[in-house]
PDB file of C-alpha atoms in Angstrom:
ATOM      1  CA  MET A   1       0.000   0.000   0.000  1.00  0.00           C
ATOM      2  CA  ILE A   2       1.306   3.444  -0.891  1.00  0.00           C
ATOM      3  CA  GLU A   3       1.090   6.004   1.879  1.00  0.00           C
ATOM      4  CA  PRO A   4      -0.050   9.516   0.934  1.00  0.00           C
ATOM      5  CA  SER A   5       2.586  12.208   1.005  1.00  0.00           C
ATOM      6  CA  ASP A   6       2.632  14.993   3.568  1.00  0.00           C
ATOM      7  CA  VAL A   7       1.474  17.392   0.859  1.00  0.00           C
ATOM      8  CA  GLU A   8      -1.513  15.165   0.078  1.00  0.00           C
ATOM      9  CA  ARG A   9      -2.344  14.803   3.759  1.00  0.00           C
ATOM     10  CA  ALA A  10      -2.134  18.564   4.222  1.00  0.00           C
ATOM     11  CA  ALA A  11      -4.713  19.055   1.448  1.00  0.00           C
ATOM     12  CA  TRP A  12      -7.300  16.733   3.032  1.00  0.00           C
ATOM     13  CA  PRO A  13      -8.949  19.309   5.327  1.00  0.00           C
ATOM     14  CA  ASP A  14      -9.309  21.758   2.426  1.00  0.00           C
ATOM     15  CA  THR A  15     -10.698  19.055   0.166  1.00  0.00           C
ATOM     16  CA  THR A  16     -13.114  17.890   2.853  1.00  0.00           C
ATOM     17  CA  ARG A  17     -14.228  21.462   3.573  1.00  0.00           C
ATOM     18  CA  ALA A  18     -14.828  22.120  -0.135  1.00  0.00           C
ATOM     19  CA  TYR A  19     -16.819  18.881  -0.437  1.00  0.00           C
ATOM     20  CA  VAL A  20     -18.976  19.730   2.584  1.00  0.00           C
ATOM     21  CA  GLU A  21     -19.588  23.256   1.285  1.00  0.00           C
ATOM     22  CA  ALA A  22     -20.634  21.853  -2.097  1.00  0.00           C
ATOM     23  CA  LEU A  23     -23.048  19.442  -0.400  1.00  0.00           C
ATOM     24  CA  GLU A  24     -24.512  22.242   1.709  1.00  0.00           C
ATOM     25  CA  GLU A  25     -25.020  24.418  -1.370  1.00  0.00           C
ATOM     26  CA  GLU A  26     -26.689  21.562  -3.230  1.00  0.00           C
ATOM     27  CA  ASN A  27     -28.903  20.928  -0.205  1.00  0.00           C
ATOM     28  CA  ARG A  28     -29.968  24.598  -0.136  1.00  0.00           C
ATOM     29  CA  ASP A  29     -30.757  24.453  -3.857  1.00  0.00           C
ATOM     30  CA  LEU A  30     -32.808  21.281  -3.410  1.00  0.00           C
ATOM     31  CA  GLN A  31     -34.697  22.746  -0.454  1.00  0.00           C
ATOM     32  CA  LEU A  32     -35.490  25.860  -2.482  1.00  0.00           C
ATOM     33  CA  ALA A  33     -36.679  23.771  -5.442  1.00  0.00           C
ATOM     34  CA  LEU A  34     -38.865  21.664  -3.147  1.00  0.00           C
ATOM     35  CA  GLN A  35     -40.386  24.755  -1.553  1.00  0.00           C
ATOM     36  CA  VAL A  36     -41.162  26.188  -4.999  1.00  0.00           C
ATOM     37  CA  MET A  37     -42.881  22.913  -5.933  1.00  0.00           C
ATOM     38  CA  ILE A  38     -44.886  22.902  -2.703  1.00  0.00           C
ATOM     39  CA  ASP A  39     -45.891  26.545  -3.101  1.00  0.00           C
ATOM     40  CA  SER A  40     -46.986  26.065  -6.713  1.00  0.00           C
ATOM     41  CA  ALA A  41     -48.927  22.834  -6.132  1.00  0.00           C
ATOM     42  CA  PRO A  42     -52.666  23.174  -6.699  1.00  0.00           C
ATOM     43  CA  ARG A  43     -54.701  23.336  -3.528  1.00  0.00           C
ATOM     44  CA  PRO A  44     -57.997  21.471  -3.280  1.00  0.00           C
ATOM     45  CA  ILE A  45     -61.026  23.695  -2.983  1.00  0.00           C
ATOM     46  CA  LEU A  46     -63.276  22.582  -0.172  1.00  0.00           C
ATOM     47  CA  THR A  47     -66.905  23.231  -0.899  1.00  0.00           C
ATOM     48  CA  PRO A  48     -69.742  22.731   1.561  1.00  0.00           C
ATOM     49  CA  SER A  49     -70.467  19.376  -0.085  1.00  0.00           C
ATOM     50  CA  HIS A  50     -66.886  18.251   0.553  1.00  0.00           C
ATOM     51  CA  VAL A  51     -67.165  19.304   4.176  1.00  0.00           C
ATOM     52  CA  SER A  52     -70.481  17.552   4.705  1.00  0.00           C
ATOM     53  CA  GLU A  53     -69.126  14.412   3.034  1.00  0.00           C
ATOM     54  CA  ALA A  54     -66.142  14.464   5.389  1.00  0.00           C
ATOM     55  CA  GLU A  55     -68.448  14.929   8.367  1.00  0.00           C
ATOM     56  CA  VAL A  56     -70.548  11.936   7.276  1.00  0.00           C
ATOM     57  CA  ARG A  57     -67.429   9.776   6.951  1.00  0.00           C
ATOM     58  CA  LEU A  58     -66.230  10.879  10.377  1.00  0.00           C
ATOM     59  CA  GLU A  59     -69.596  10.041  11.942  1.00  0.00           C
ATOM     60  CA  ARG A  60     -69.531   6.578  10.329  1.00  0.00           C
ATOM     61  CA  MET A  61     -66.026   5.959  11.637  1.00  0.00           C
ATOM     62  CA  GLU A  62     -67.035   7.037  15.141  1.00  0.00           C
ATOM     63  CA  LYS A  63     -70.144   4.827  15.066  1.00  0.00           C
ATOM     64  CA  GLY A  64     -68.005   1.901  13.927  1.00  0.00           C
ATOM     65  CA  ARG A  65     -65.639   2.423  16.844  1.00  0.00           C
ATOM     66  CA  ASN A  66     -68.501   2.619  19.330  1.00  0.00           C
ATOM     67  CA  ARG A  67     -69.807  -0.771  18.157  1.00  0.00           C
ATOM     68  CA  GLU A  68     -66.490  -2.472  18.892  1.00  0.00           C
TER      69      GLU A  68
END
């Protein structure tokens, strides 16, 4: 096995720091892209019929639990 030279060893912290900084920058870019996707996603419009349907389902679930 060939041991790294002192010059190569001395460069490791700089190389590691540069790698970590690149990962952090990529992470920020990905987080920004995800937030843009979330913000631009269509939101469902809840109408009174949707609400009443949800209430009916909830009542059925509660009745089913009470029977058990």
